[in-house]
Amino acid sequence: MDISPNAIPDVVVRRLPIYARSLSYLAEEGVRSVSSQELGERIGVTAAQIRKDLSYFGEFGKQGIGYNVEYLLGHIRRILGLHEVWPVVLVGVGPLGQAIARYEGFRTRGIDIIGVFDNDTSKIGLQLGRNTVQPDSDLPKILQEHNIRLAIVAVPAVRAQEVVDVLVQNGVQGILNYAPIVVQTPDNVWVRHIDPVALLHSMTYYLSREDEHHAMNEH
Amino acid sequence: MDISPNAIPDVVVRRLPIYARSLSYLAEEGVRSVSSQELGERIGVTAAQIRKDLSYFGEFGKQGIGYNVEYLLGHIRRILGLHEVWPVVLVGVGPLGQAIARYEGFRTRGIDIIGVFDNDTSKIGLQLGRNTVQPDSDLPKILQEHNIRLAIVAVPAVRAQEVVDVLVQNGVQGILNYAPIVVQTPDNVWVRHIDPVALLHSMTYYLSREDEHHAMNEH
DNA sequence: ATGTGTGAATTACTTCACAGCG
DNA sequence: CGCTGTGAAGTAATTCACACAT
């Protein structure tokens, strides 16, 4: 999915959920008010960054005071569309899919897994949290009946593209992809990718460099 | 962890593992040679981007031909430090931790989970793939004995910071954090973060906007 | 012909720095 | 005073476009 010019930069959109997350912790701690400085320290972002990001959406702070935690949190939630609960489906019920299906953190943050699917017949009927595993063949029906726009894909890489095709054909516009492959989608569909191995590899890069530096210093 | 000036940009480093992943699929498919154009189409990146990224590290292609898949893959692997296997520990053996411990995709890509830890005594001794769950109290010993530099954290948010502190105190320099919280670390430690809910929220943002546009068009 | 490698141009993102408000 | 909101300045990342090698 592309960004249209003059739109809010995607980097900013990706930070908003982090702000929301941190603000909800602050709210739980009973903190009433927070400055961009304080919030930034928690998140590892500069104060200016936070103020600039928020300024795309309005004026939420008070000069000399900072931001009211509940107020700002409410606004960010609404900006993200989280005043509604988003029904999603999960496809793929290997160990990872099962962990996702059981994780409480989705529902508490506005994401409701309303259906769980697998093509392995031996898994059909398995109970996972509030969901019962259904066959992939039921996907189109459920997607359309519930007007599902978001999906989580946790199938092996070889199956990911076909699953994504079915999802997209049936109206899904946002996909969280755990399979280690870049899936092809029409450009009105958003895809976000989780590849823990790739993230680890980006760190082995730096750790290897450190070795070299140390070796150099020994000369 | 900060980037020193003149260093390779972090965005570039983060793309390398994606290139490597795609190249290894190409190699499996028996493809010998690939152009930046073809590779870019697979990955969803421009050809110029790929050529520019690679140029930070050397000249790996042949004009008029493209890149030899095996050759380039070998180079990227080496750049990422993947000519060695990286031993890592996993802390936290809830459903997610168990899925991580059982996932084969780490070992096949140069990441070897050599120890799995939890503070829940009822889980100690549980067999997960090749690992047996050990108590958190054994962490320092194992980290030091094996000279562990990378760790995966899959504990609840409330425990993440204390676990990270122990890891860092015992020499860990790179952390893959699944807990939905930004952990504080000294600036010689790398942290990469996985928050599926935040990724979904960044998509609900765009999907909500689409609604509005449609509503506007109806006027 | 074809496709790399790369300076130059462009676009995007972040930080600065300060007016102005509570 | 303290801290926001924001143009302007400064960096960083991407894309262009073409010389050049095969």
GROMACS .gro file of C-alpha atoms (C1' of nucleotides) in nm:
model
  482
    1MET     CA    1   0.000   0.000   0.000
    2ASP     CA    2   0.134   0.342  -0.094
    3ILE     CA    3   0.114   0.668   0.088
    4SER     CA    4  -0.051   0.953  -0.097
    5PRO     CA    5   0.139   1.283  -0.096
    6ASN     CA    6   0.056   1.524   0.188
    7ALA     CA    7  -0.067   1.234   0.393
    8ILE     CA    8   0.067   1.170   0.741
    9PRO     CA    9   0.404   0.997   0.705
   10ASP     CA   10   0.390   0.625   0.772
   11VAL     CA   11   0.672   0.649   1.028
   12VAL     CA   12   0.447   0.875   1.231
   13VAL     CA   13   0.152   0.639   1.204
   14ARG     CA   14   0.370   0.354   1.322
   15ARG     CA   15   0.475   0.548   1.629
   16LEU     CA   16   0.124   0.636   1.739
   17PRO     CA   17   0.047   0.286   1.870
   18ILE     CA   18   0.366   0.303   2.076
   19TYR     CA   19   0.256   0.632   2.225
   20ALA     CA   20  -0.084   0.483   2.297
   21ARG     CA   21   0.070   0.181   2.463
   22SER     CA   22   0.292   0.391   2.686
   23LEU     CA   23   0.008   0.626   2.774
   24SER     CA   24  -0.213   0.337   2.877
   25TYR     CA   25   0.059   0.216   3.112
   26LEU     CA   26   0.085   0.568   3.255
   27ALA     CA   27  -0.291   0.577   3.300
   28GLU     CA   28  -0.280   0.244   3.483
   29GLU     CA   29  -0.010   0.385   3.709
   30GLY     CA   30  -0.245   0.670   3.790
   31VAL     CA   31  -0.033   0.936   3.623
   32ARG     CA   32  -0.250   1.231   3.522
   33SER     CA   33  -0.019   1.445   3.319
   34VAL     CA   34   0.295   1.387   3.117
   35SER     CA   35   0.534   1.610   2.923
   36SER     CA   36   0.673   1.522   2.581
   37GLN     CA   37   1.007   1.496   2.756
   38GLU     CA   38   0.891   1.236   3.007
   39LEU     CA   39   0.699   1.036   2.749
   40GLY     CA   40   0.995   1.043   2.517
   41GLU     CA   41   1.229   0.908   2.780
   42ARG     CA   42   1.000   0.613   2.840
   43ILE     CA   43   0.975   0.532   2.471
   44GLY     CA   44   1.324   0.620   2.359
   45VAL     CA   45   1.218   0.904   2.131
   46THR     CA   46   1.298   1.276   2.147
   47ALA     CA   47   1.050   1.521   2.294
   48ALA     CA   48   1.046   1.718   1.969
   49GLN     CA   49   0.956   1.407   1.778
   50ILE     CA   50   0.654   1.344   1.991
   51ARG     CA   51   0.533   1.702   1.972
   52LYS     CA   52   0.582   1.711   1.597
   53ASP     CA   53   0.406   1.379   1.548
   54LEU     CA   54   0.107   1.486   1.753
   55SER     CA   55   0.090   1.821   1.577
   56TYR     CA   56  -0.016   1.640   1.259
   57PHE     CA   57  -0.341   1.559   1.429
   58GLY     CA   58  -0.418   1.858   1.645
   59GLU     CA   59  -0.323   2.033   1.966
   60PHE     CA   60  -0.353   1.806   2.263
   61GLY     CA   61  -0.123   1.961   2.520
   62LYS     CA   62  -0.121   2.259   2.750
   63GLN     CA   63   0.174   2.492   2.751
   64GLY     CA   64   0.365   2.489   3.075
   65ILE     CA   65   0.183   2.169   3.180
   66GLY     CA   66   0.216   1.889   2.926
   67TYR     CA   67  -0.044   1.639   2.814
   68ASN     CA   68  -0.334   1.502   3.009
   69VAL     CA   69  -0.275   1.129   2.985
   70GLU     CA   70  -0.637   1.013   2.955
   71TYR     CA   71  -0.724   1.290   2.714
   72LEU     CA   72  -0.431   1.229   2.481
   73LEU     CA   73  -0.477   0.853   2.499
   74GLY     CA   74  -0.841   0.892   2.403
   75HIS     CA   75  -0.749   1.106   2.106
   76ILE     CA   76  -0.477   0.873   1.980
   77ARG     CA   77  -0.711   0.576   2.016
   78ARG     CA   78  -0.969   0.754   1.809
   79ILE     CA   79  -0.712   0.858   1.549
   80LEU     CA   80  -0.611   0.493   1.518
   81GLY     CA   81  -0.974   0.389   1.483
   82LEU     CA   82  -0.967   0.209   1.815
   83HIS     CA   83  -1.296   0.350   1.938
   84GLU     CA   84  -1.426   0.045   1.755
   85VAL     CA   85  -1.325  -0.315   1.811
   86TRP     CA   86  -1.166  -0.470   1.502
   87PRO     CA   87  -1.266  -0.824   1.421
   88VAL     CA   88  -0.982  -1.024   1.267
   89VAL     CA   89  -0.924  -1.377   1.151
   90LEU     CA   90  -0.618  -1.587   1.216
   91VAL     CA   91  -0.504  -1.835   0.955
   92GLY     CA   92  -0.259  -2.105   1.057
   93VAL     CA   93  -0.270  -2.293   1.384
   94GLY     CA   94   0.077  -2.431   1.429
   95PRO     CA   95   0.247  -2.360   1.762
   96LEU     CA   96   0.277  -1.992   1.673
   97GLY     CA   97  -0.085  -1.961   1.562
   98GLN     CA   98  -0.196  -2.128   1.882
   99ALA     CA   99   0.006  -1.884   2.088
  100ILE     CA  100  -0.149  -1.595   1.898
  101ALA     CA  101  -0.499  -1.737   1.943
  102ARG     CA  102  -0.443  -1.769   2.316
  103TYR     CA  103  -0.281  -1.431   2.369
  104GLU     CA  104  -0.506  -1.197   2.566
  105GLY     CA  105  -0.325  -0.885   2.454
  106PHE     CA  106  -0.514  -0.857   2.128
  107ARG     CA  107  -0.862  -0.830   2.273
  108THR     CA  108  -0.756  -0.590   2.547
  109ARG     CA  109  -0.620  -0.359   2.280
  110GLY     CA  110  -0.912  -0.352   2.042
  111ILE     CA  111  -0.834  -0.653   1.824
  112ASP     CA  112  -1.087  -0.935   1.844
  113ILE     CA  113  -0.991  -1.266   1.687
  114ILE     CA  114  -1.331  -1.393   1.574
  115GLY     CA  115  -1.218  -1.690   1.368
  116VAL     CA  116  -0.925  -1.929   1.355
  117PHE     CA  117  -0.851  -2.140   1.049
  118ASP     CA  118  -0.624  -2.421   0.937
  119ASN     CA  119  -0.613  -2.657   0.643
  120ASP     CA  120  -0.497  -2.949   0.857
  121THR     CA  121  -0.812  -3.155   0.915
  122SER     CA  122  -0.670  -3.304   1.233
  123LYS     CA  123  -0.680  -2.957   1.389
  124ILE     CA  124  -1.040  -2.872   1.300
  125GLY     CA  125  -1.253  -2.845   1.610
  126LEU     CA  126  -0.959  -2.773   1.838
  127GLN     CA  127  -1.053  -2.515   2.099
  128LEU     CA  128  -0.815  -2.218   2.132
  129GLY     CA  129  -0.917  -1.949   2.377
  130ARG     CA  130  -1.266  -1.844   2.265
  131ASN     CA  131  -1.224  -1.987   1.916
  132THR     CA  132  -1.272  -2.327   1.758
  133VAL     CA  133  -1.046  -2.410   1.465
  134GLN     CA  134  -1.234  -2.412   1.135
  135PRO     CA  135  -1.125  -2.540   0.795
  136ASP     CA  136  -0.974  -2.293   0.549
  137SER     CA  137  -1.263  -2.364   0.317
  138ASP     CA  138  -1.490  -2.171   0.551
  139LEU     CA  139  -1.276  -1.859   0.527
  140PRO     CA  140  -1.461  -1.682   0.243
  141LYS     CA  141  -1.797  -1.724   0.412
  142ILE     CA  142  -1.677  -1.591   0.748
  143LEU     CA  143  -1.480  -1.304   0.596
  144GLN     CA  144  -1.784  -1.184   0.408
  145GLU     CA  145  -2.040  -1.242   0.682
  146HIS     CA  146  -1.841  -1.046   0.937
  147ASN     CA  147  -1.701  -0.791   0.696
  148ILE     CA  148  -1.350  -0.871   0.808
  149ARG     CA  149  -1.084  -0.623   0.700
  150LEU     CA  150  -0.784  -0.744   0.900
  151ALA     CA  151  -0.616  -1.082   0.913
  152ILE     CA  152  -0.321  -1.251   1.077
  153VAL     CA  153  -0.131  -1.505   0.871
  154ALA     CA  154   0.073  -1.765   1.059
  155VAL     CA  155   0.107  -2.041   0.802
  156PRO     CA  156   0.434  -2.180   0.663
  157ALA     CA  157   0.604  -1.969   0.395
  158VAL     CA  158   0.498  -2.202   0.113
  159ARG     CA  159   0.130  -2.151   0.195
  160ALA     CA  160   0.137  -1.780   0.272
  161GLN     CA  161   0.074  -1.646  -0.078
  162GLU     CA  162  -0.228  -1.864  -0.148
  163VAL     CA  163  -0.380  -1.777   0.188
  164VAL     CA  164  -0.322  -1.408   0.128
  165ASP     CA  165  -0.487  -1.437  -0.213
  166VAL     CA  166  -0.800  -1.582  -0.056
  167LEU     CA  167  -0.804  -1.314   0.212
  168VAL     CA  168  -0.768  -1.033  -0.038
  169GLN     CA  169  -1.031  -1.179  -0.270
  170ASN     CA  170  -1.271  -1.170   0.018
  171GLY     CA  171  -1.221  -0.812   0.121
  172VAL     CA  172  -0.928  -0.815   0.363
  173GLN     CA  173  -0.732  -0.491   0.342
  174GLY     CA  174  -0.473  -0.533   0.614
  175ILE     CA  175  -0.255  -0.836   0.678
  176LEU     CA  176  -0.016  -0.911   0.957
  177ASN     CA  177   0.218  -1.167   0.807
  178TYR     CA  178   0.427  -1.397   1.025
  179ALA     CA  179   0.543  -1.609   0.731
  180PRO     CA  180   0.904  -1.538   0.628
  181ILE     CA  181   0.817  -1.432   0.277
  182VAL     CA  182   0.712  -1.106   0.113
  183VAL     CA  183   0.361  -1.165  -0.015
  184GLN     CA  184   0.226  -0.995  -0.325
  185THR     CA  185  -0.091  -0.792  -0.283
  186PRO     CA  186  -0.283  -0.529  -0.476
  187ASP     CA  187  -0.178  -0.184  -0.368
  188ASN     CA  188  -0.495  -0.110  -0.175
  189VAL     CA  189  -0.393  -0.375   0.078
  190TRP     CA  190  -0.162  -0.307   0.372
  191VAL     CA  191   0.086  -0.568   0.481
  192ARG     CA  192   0.298  -0.564   0.793
  193HIS     CA  193   0.560  -0.823   0.844
  194ILE     CA  194   0.704  -1.000   1.146
  195ASP     CA  195   1.028  -1.188   1.094
  196PRO     CA  196   1.214  -1.246   1.421
  197VAL     CA  197   1.503  -1.412   1.241
  198ALA     CA  198   1.556  -1.111   1.018
  199LEU     CA  199   1.556  -0.886   1.325
  200LEU     CA  200   1.817  -1.107   1.492
  201HIS     CA  201   2.025  -1.101   1.174
  202SER     CA  202   2.023  -0.722   1.173
  203MET     CA  203   2.177  -0.741   1.520
  204THR     CA  204   2.435  -1.008   1.437
  205TYR     CA  205   2.555  -0.759   1.178
  206TYR     CA  206   2.647  -0.505   1.446
  207LEU     CA  207   2.781  -0.761   1.689
  208SER     CA  208   3.015  -0.896   1.422
  209ARG     CA  209   3.143  -0.545   1.353
  210GLU     CA  210   3.222  -0.498   1.720
  211ASP     CA  211   3.440  -0.807   1.710
  212GLU     CA  212   3.637  -0.657   1.425
  213HIS     CA  213   3.682  -0.328   1.603
  214HIS     CA  214   3.815  -0.504   1.907
  215ALA     CA  215   4.047  -0.710   1.692
  216MET     CA  216   4.171  -0.389   1.530
  217ASN     CA  217   4.233  -0.227   1.865
  218GLU     CA  218   4.449  -0.518   1.969
  219HIS     CA  219   4.704  -0.441   1.698
  220MET     CA  220   2.223   0.152   2.048
  221ASP     CA  221   2.328   0.447   1.834
  222ILE     CA  222   2.475   0.454   1.489
  223SER     CA  223   2.812   0.623   1.454
  224PRO     CA  224   2.842   0.873   1.169
  225ASN     CA  225   2.968   0.734   0.835
  226ALA     CA  226   2.842   0.394   0.936
  227ILE     CA  227   2.607   0.196   0.716
  228PRO     CA  228   2.254   0.330   0.773
  229ASP     CA  229   2.046   0.106   0.995
  230VAL     CA  230   1.765   0.091   0.737
  231VAL     CA  231   2.013  -0.070   0.502
  232VAL     CA  232   2.126  -0.321   0.763
  233ARG     CA  233   1.765  -0.413   0.829
  234ARG     CA  234   1.704  -0.484   0.462
  235LEU     CA  235   2.003  -0.714   0.419
  236PRO     CA  236   1.839  -1.006   0.599
  237ILE     CA  237   1.539  -0.970   0.369
  238TYR     CA  238   1.766  -0.984   0.067
  239ALA     CA  239   1.935  -1.290   0.212
  240ARG     CA  240   1.605  -1.459   0.276
  241SER     CA  241   1.483  -1.398  -0.077
  242LEU     CA  242   1.813  -1.509  -0.227
  243SER     CA  243   1.804  -1.833  -0.033
  244TYR     CA  244   1.459  -1.905  -0.175
  245LEU     CA  245   1.592  -1.830  -0.523
  246ALA     CA  246   1.884  -2.063  -0.461
  247GLU     CA  247   1.644  -2.338  -0.351
  248GLU     CA  248   1.446  -2.283  -0.668
  249GLY     CA  249   1.766  -2.339  -0.861
  250VAL     CA  250   1.786  -1.984  -0.993
  251ARG     CA  251   2.146  -1.899  -1.079
  252SER     CA  252   2.133  -1.531  -1.156
  253VAL     CA  253   1.904  -1.245  -1.062
  254SER     CA  254   1.887  -0.876  -1.152
  255SER     CA  255   1.820  -0.600  -0.902
  256GLN     CA  256   1.493  -0.551  -1.088
  257GLU     CA  257   1.378  -0.910  -1.038
  258LEU     CA  258   1.492  -0.926  -0.678
  259GLY     CA  259   1.323  -0.595  -0.607
  260GLU     CA  260   0.993  -0.715  -0.747
  261ARG     CA  261   0.999  -1.016  -0.517
  262ILE     CA  262   1.074  -0.809  -0.212
  263GLY     CA  263   0.874  -0.500  -0.289
  264VAL     CA  264   1.172  -0.267  -0.310
  265THR     CA  265   1.305  -0.065  -0.603
  266ALA     CA  266   1.596  -0.192  -0.808
  267ALA     CA  267   1.792   0.124  -0.736
  268GLN     CA  268   1.746   0.067  -0.365
  269ILE     CA  269   1.896  -0.277  -0.384
  270ARG     CA  270   2.192  -0.167  -0.594
  271LYS     CA  271   2.259   0.129  -0.365
  272ASP     CA  272   2.232  -0.085  -0.052
  273LEU     CA  273   2.473  -0.345  -0.186
  274SER     CA  274   2.717  -0.079  -0.301
  275TYR     CA  275   2.787   0.005   0.063
  276PHE     CA  276   2.957  -0.331   0.093
  277GLY     CA  277   3.122  -0.387  -0.242
  278GLU     CA  278   3.055  -0.479  -0.602
  279PHE     CA  279   2.875  -0.810  -0.628
  280GLY     CA  280   2.707  -0.790  -0.969
  281LYS     CA  281   2.806  -0.814  -1.333
  282GLN     CA  282   2.694  -0.547  -1.574
  283GLY     CA  283   2.451  -0.673  -1.831
  284ILE     CA  284   2.397  -0.990  -1.629
  285GLY     CA  285   2.290  -0.924  -1.272
  286TYR     CA  286   2.392  -1.102  -0.954
  287ASN     CA  287   2.497  -1.461  -0.909
  288VAL     CA  288   2.254  -1.583  -0.647
  289GLU     CA  289   2.487  -1.811  -0.450
  290TYR     CA  290   2.771  -1.564  -0.466
  291LEU     CA  291   2.567  -1.269  -0.345
  292LEU     CA  292   2.395  -1.477  -0.079
  293GLY     CA  293   2.731  -1.593   0.051
  294HIS     CA  294   2.853  -1.236   0.072
  295ILE     CA  295   2.545  -1.105   0.250
  296ARG     CA  296   2.557  -1.393   0.495
  297ARG     CA  297   2.915  -1.310   0.575
  298ILE     CA  298   2.838  -0.939   0.607
  299LEU     CA  299   2.567  -1.027   0.859
  300GLY     CA  300   2.807  -1.249   1.049
  301LEU     CA  301   2.614  -1.561   0.955
  302HIS     CA  302   2.918  -1.764   0.862
  303GLU     CA  303   2.903  -1.846   1.231
  304VAL     CA  304   2.611  -1.992   1.422
  305TRP     CA  305   2.484  -1.759   1.692
  306PRO     CA  306   2.389  -1.916   2.024
  307VAL     CA  307   2.096  -1.742   2.191
  308VAL     CA  308   1.887  -1.788   2.500
  309LEU     CA  309   1.512  -1.760   2.523
  310VAL     CA  310   1.355  -1.625   2.840
  311GLY     CA  311   0.986  -1.685   2.898
  312VAL     CA  312   0.804  -2.005   2.817
  313GLY     CA  313   0.441  -1.909   2.791
  314PRO     CA  314   0.258  -2.018   2.478
  315LEU     CA  315   0.459  -1.771   2.270
  316GLY     CA  316   0.792  -1.878   2.417
  317GLN     CA  317   0.703  -2.240   2.353
  318ALA     CA  318   0.621  -2.164   1.991
  319ILE     CA  319   0.954  -1.985   1.955
  320ALA     CA  320   1.142  -2.272   2.118
  321ARG     CA  321   0.980  -2.520   1.880
  322TYR     CA  322   1.024  -2.315   1.564
  323GLU     CA  323   1.278  -2.472   1.330
  324GLY     CA  324   1.334  -2.152   1.135
  325PHE     CA  325   1.587  -2.016   1.382
  326ARG     CA  326   1.838  -2.297   1.359
  327THR     CA  327   1.814  -2.322   0.981
  328ARG     CA  328   1.904  -1.955   0.958
  329GLY     CA  329   2.204  -1.945   1.187
  330ILE     CA  330   2.034  -1.885   1.522
  331ASP     CA  331   2.073  -2.164   1.775
  332ILE     CA  332   1.857  -2.151   2.086
  333ILE     CA  333   2.087  -2.316   2.339
  334GLY     CA  334   1.890  -2.244   2.654
  335VAL     CA  335   1.530  -2.181   2.754
  336PHE     CA  336   1.438  -2.021   3.085
  337ASP     CA  337   1.133  -1.943   3.296
  338ASN     CA  338   1.074  -1.837   3.653
  339ASP     CA  339   0.764  -2.057   3.686
  340THR     CA  340   0.884  -2.363   3.877
  341SER     CA  341   0.606  -2.576   3.732
  342LYS     CA  342   0.763  -2.534   3.387
  343ILE     CA  343   1.118  -2.631   3.484
  344GLY     CA  344   1.218  -2.955   3.315
  345LEU     CA  345   0.963  -2.920   3.037
  346GLN     CA  346   1.111  -3.040   2.708
  347LEU     CA  347   1.076  -2.796   2.414
  348GLY     CA  348   1.240  -2.904   2.091
  349ARG     CA  349   1.602  -2.969   2.183
  350ASN     CA  350   1.584  -2.766   2.503
  351THR     CA  351   1.479  -2.834   2.859
  352VAL     CA  352   1.332  -2.542   3.051
  353GLN     CA  353   1.569  -2.414   3.320
  354PRO     CA  354   1.504  -2.174   3.607
  355ASP     CA  355   1.585  -1.806   3.554
  356SER     CA  356   1.836  -1.835   3.836
  357ASP     CA  357   2.060  -2.038   3.603
  358LEU     CA  358   2.068  -1.760   3.344
  359PRO     CA  359   2.388  -1.583   3.455
  360LYS     CA  360   2.584  -1.906   3.462
  361ILE     CA  361   2.472  -2.016   3.115
  362LEU     CA  362   2.516  -1.670   2.963
  363GLN     CA  363   2.872  -1.653   3.083
  364GLU     CA  364   2.971  -2.012   3.011
  365HIS     CA  365   2.852  -1.994   2.652
  366ASN     CA  366   2.946  -1.632   2.594
  367ILE     CA  367   2.594  -1.554   2.484
  368ARG     CA  368   2.548  -1.219   2.310
  369LEU     CA  369   2.191  -1.249   2.185
  370ALA     CA  370   1.869  -1.318   2.369
  371ILE     CA  371   1.499  -1.346   2.301
  372VAL     CA  372   1.264  -1.212   2.565
  373ALA     CA  373   0.910  -1.349   2.569
  374VAL     CA  374   0.800  -1.274   2.923
  375PRO     CA  375   0.501  -1.060   3.027
  376ALA     CA  376   0.554  -0.683   3.010
  377VAL     CA  377   0.583  -0.649   3.388
  378ARG     CA  378   0.882  -0.885   3.397
  379ALA     CA  379   1.060  -0.768   3.082
  380GLN     CA  380   1.276  -0.496   3.234
  381GLU     CA  381   1.415  -0.711   3.516
  382VAL     CA  382   1.493  -0.992   3.272
  383VAL     CA  383   1.666  -0.751   3.037
  384ASP     CA  384   1.871  -0.615   3.326
  385VAL     CA  385   1.997  -0.964   3.408
  386LEU     CA  386   2.077  -1.033   3.044
  387VAL     CA  387   2.270  -0.710   3.003
  388GLN     CA  388   2.459  -0.759   3.328
  389ASN     CA  389   2.578  -1.091   3.195
  390GLY     CA  390   2.707  -0.972   2.862
  391VAL     CA  391   2.409  -0.983   2.626
  392GLN     CA  392   2.438  -0.713   2.360
  393GLY     CA  393   2.137  -0.781   2.141
  394ILE     CA  394   1.781  -0.842   2.256
  395LEU     CA  395   1.475  -0.941   2.061
  396ASN     CA  396   1.190  -0.821   2.276
  397TYR     CA  397   0.840  -0.963   2.240
  398ALA     CA  398   0.710  -0.789   2.552
  399PRO     CA  399   0.490  -0.486   2.474
  400ILE     CA  400   0.711  -0.239   2.653
  401VAL     CA  401   1.015  -0.034   2.562
  402VAL     CA  402   1.296  -0.163   2.781
  403GLN     CA  403   1.580   0.057   2.901
  404THR     CA  404   1.931  -0.056   2.815
  405PRO     CA  405   2.280   0.092   2.810
  406ASP     CA  406   2.358   0.229   2.467
  407ASN     CA  407   2.597  -0.048   2.372
  408VAL     CA  408   2.304  -0.289   2.365
  409TRP     CA  409   2.080  -0.339   2.062
  410VAL     CA  410   1.710  -0.395   2.107
  411ARG     CA  411   1.462  -0.497   1.840
  412HIS     CA  412   1.099  -0.504   1.920
  413ILE     CA  413   0.807  -0.716   1.807
  414ASP     CA  414   0.460  -0.587   1.887
  415PRO     CA  415   0.194  -0.743   1.663
  416VAL     CA  416  -0.078  -0.533   1.819
  417ALA     CA  417   0.104  -0.210   1.742
  418LEU     CA  418   0.145  -0.324   1.381
  419LEU     CA  419  -0.225  -0.399   1.357
  420HIS     CA  420  -0.304  -0.058   1.507
  421SER     CA  421  -0.094   0.113   1.242
  422MET     CA  422  -0.319  -0.057   0.986
  423THR     CA  423  -0.646   0.022   1.158
  424TYR     CA  424  -0.539   0.383   1.121
  425TYR     CA  425  -0.541   0.361   0.743
  426LEU     CA  426  -0.853   0.147   0.725
  427SER     CA  427  -1.041   0.403   0.933
  428ARG     CA  428  -0.929   0.681   0.699
  429GLU     CA  429  -1.060   0.488   0.400
  430ASP     CA  430  -1.401   0.478   0.560
  431GLU     CA  431  -1.398   0.853   0.590
  432HIS     CA  432  -1.295   0.902   0.230
  433HIS     CA  433  -1.578   0.681   0.115
  434ALA     CA  434  -1.818   0.869   0.334
  435MET     CA  435  -1.694   1.196   0.185
  436ASN     CA  436  -1.736   1.067  -0.169
  437GLU     CA  437  -2.096   0.984  -0.099
  438HIS     CA  438  -2.181   1.351  -0.049
  439DA     C1'  439   2.140  -0.491  -2.563
  440DT     C1'  440   2.134  -0.536  -2.068
  441DG     C1'  441   2.195  -0.424  -1.609
  442DT     C1'  442   2.542  -0.262  -1.257
  443DG     C1'  443   2.745   0.110  -0.962
  444DT     C1'  444   2.717   0.572  -0.827
  445DG     C1'  445   2.731   1.082  -0.797
  446DA     C1'  446   2.360   1.421  -0.812
  447DA     C1'  447   1.891   1.550  -0.734
  448DT     C1'  448   1.504   1.482  -0.488
  449DT     C1'  449   1.215   1.364  -0.127
  450DA     C1'  450   1.138   1.240   0.348
  451DC     C1'  451   1.233   1.271   0.828
  452DT     C1'  452   1.422   1.472   1.244
  453DT     C1'  453   1.590   1.825   1.525
  454DC     C1'  454   1.640   2.304   1.640
  455DA     C1'  455   1.499   2.699   1.850
  456DC     C1'  456   1.182   3.010   1.988
  457DA     C1'  457   0.722   3.269   2.004
  458DG     C1'  458   0.357   3.239   2.284
  459DC     C1'  459   0.034   3.051   2.614
  460DG     C1'  460  -0.110   2.899   3.082
  461DC     C1'  461   0.877   2.981   3.441
  462DG     C1'  462   0.769   2.547   3.191
  463DC     C1'  463   0.634   2.324   2.812
  464DT     C1'  464   0.369   2.315   2.378
  465DG     C1'  465   0.331   2.383   1.874
  466DT     C1'  466   0.570   2.483   1.465
  467DG     C1'  467   0.823   2.707   1.084
  468DA     C1'  468   1.298   2.679   0.947
  469DA     C1'  469   1.725   2.432   0.932
  470DG     C1'  470   1.961   2.035   0.910
  471DT     C1'  471   2.011   1.519   0.821
  472DA     C1'  472   1.900   1.111   0.621
  473DA     C1'  473   1.710   0.808   0.278
  474DT     C1'  474   1.550   0.724  -0.179
  475DT     C1'  475   1.531   0.774  -0.658
  476DC     C1'  476   1.718   0.941  -1.087
  477DA     C1'  477   1.986   0.894  -1.472
  478DC     C1'  478   2.378   0.770  -1.704
  479DA     C1'  479   2.873   0.620  -1.780
  480DC     C1'  480   3.052   0.199  -1.834
  481DA     C1'  481   3.136  -0.303  -1.836
  482DT     C1'  482   3.000  -0.750  -2.046
   0.00000   0.00000   0.00000
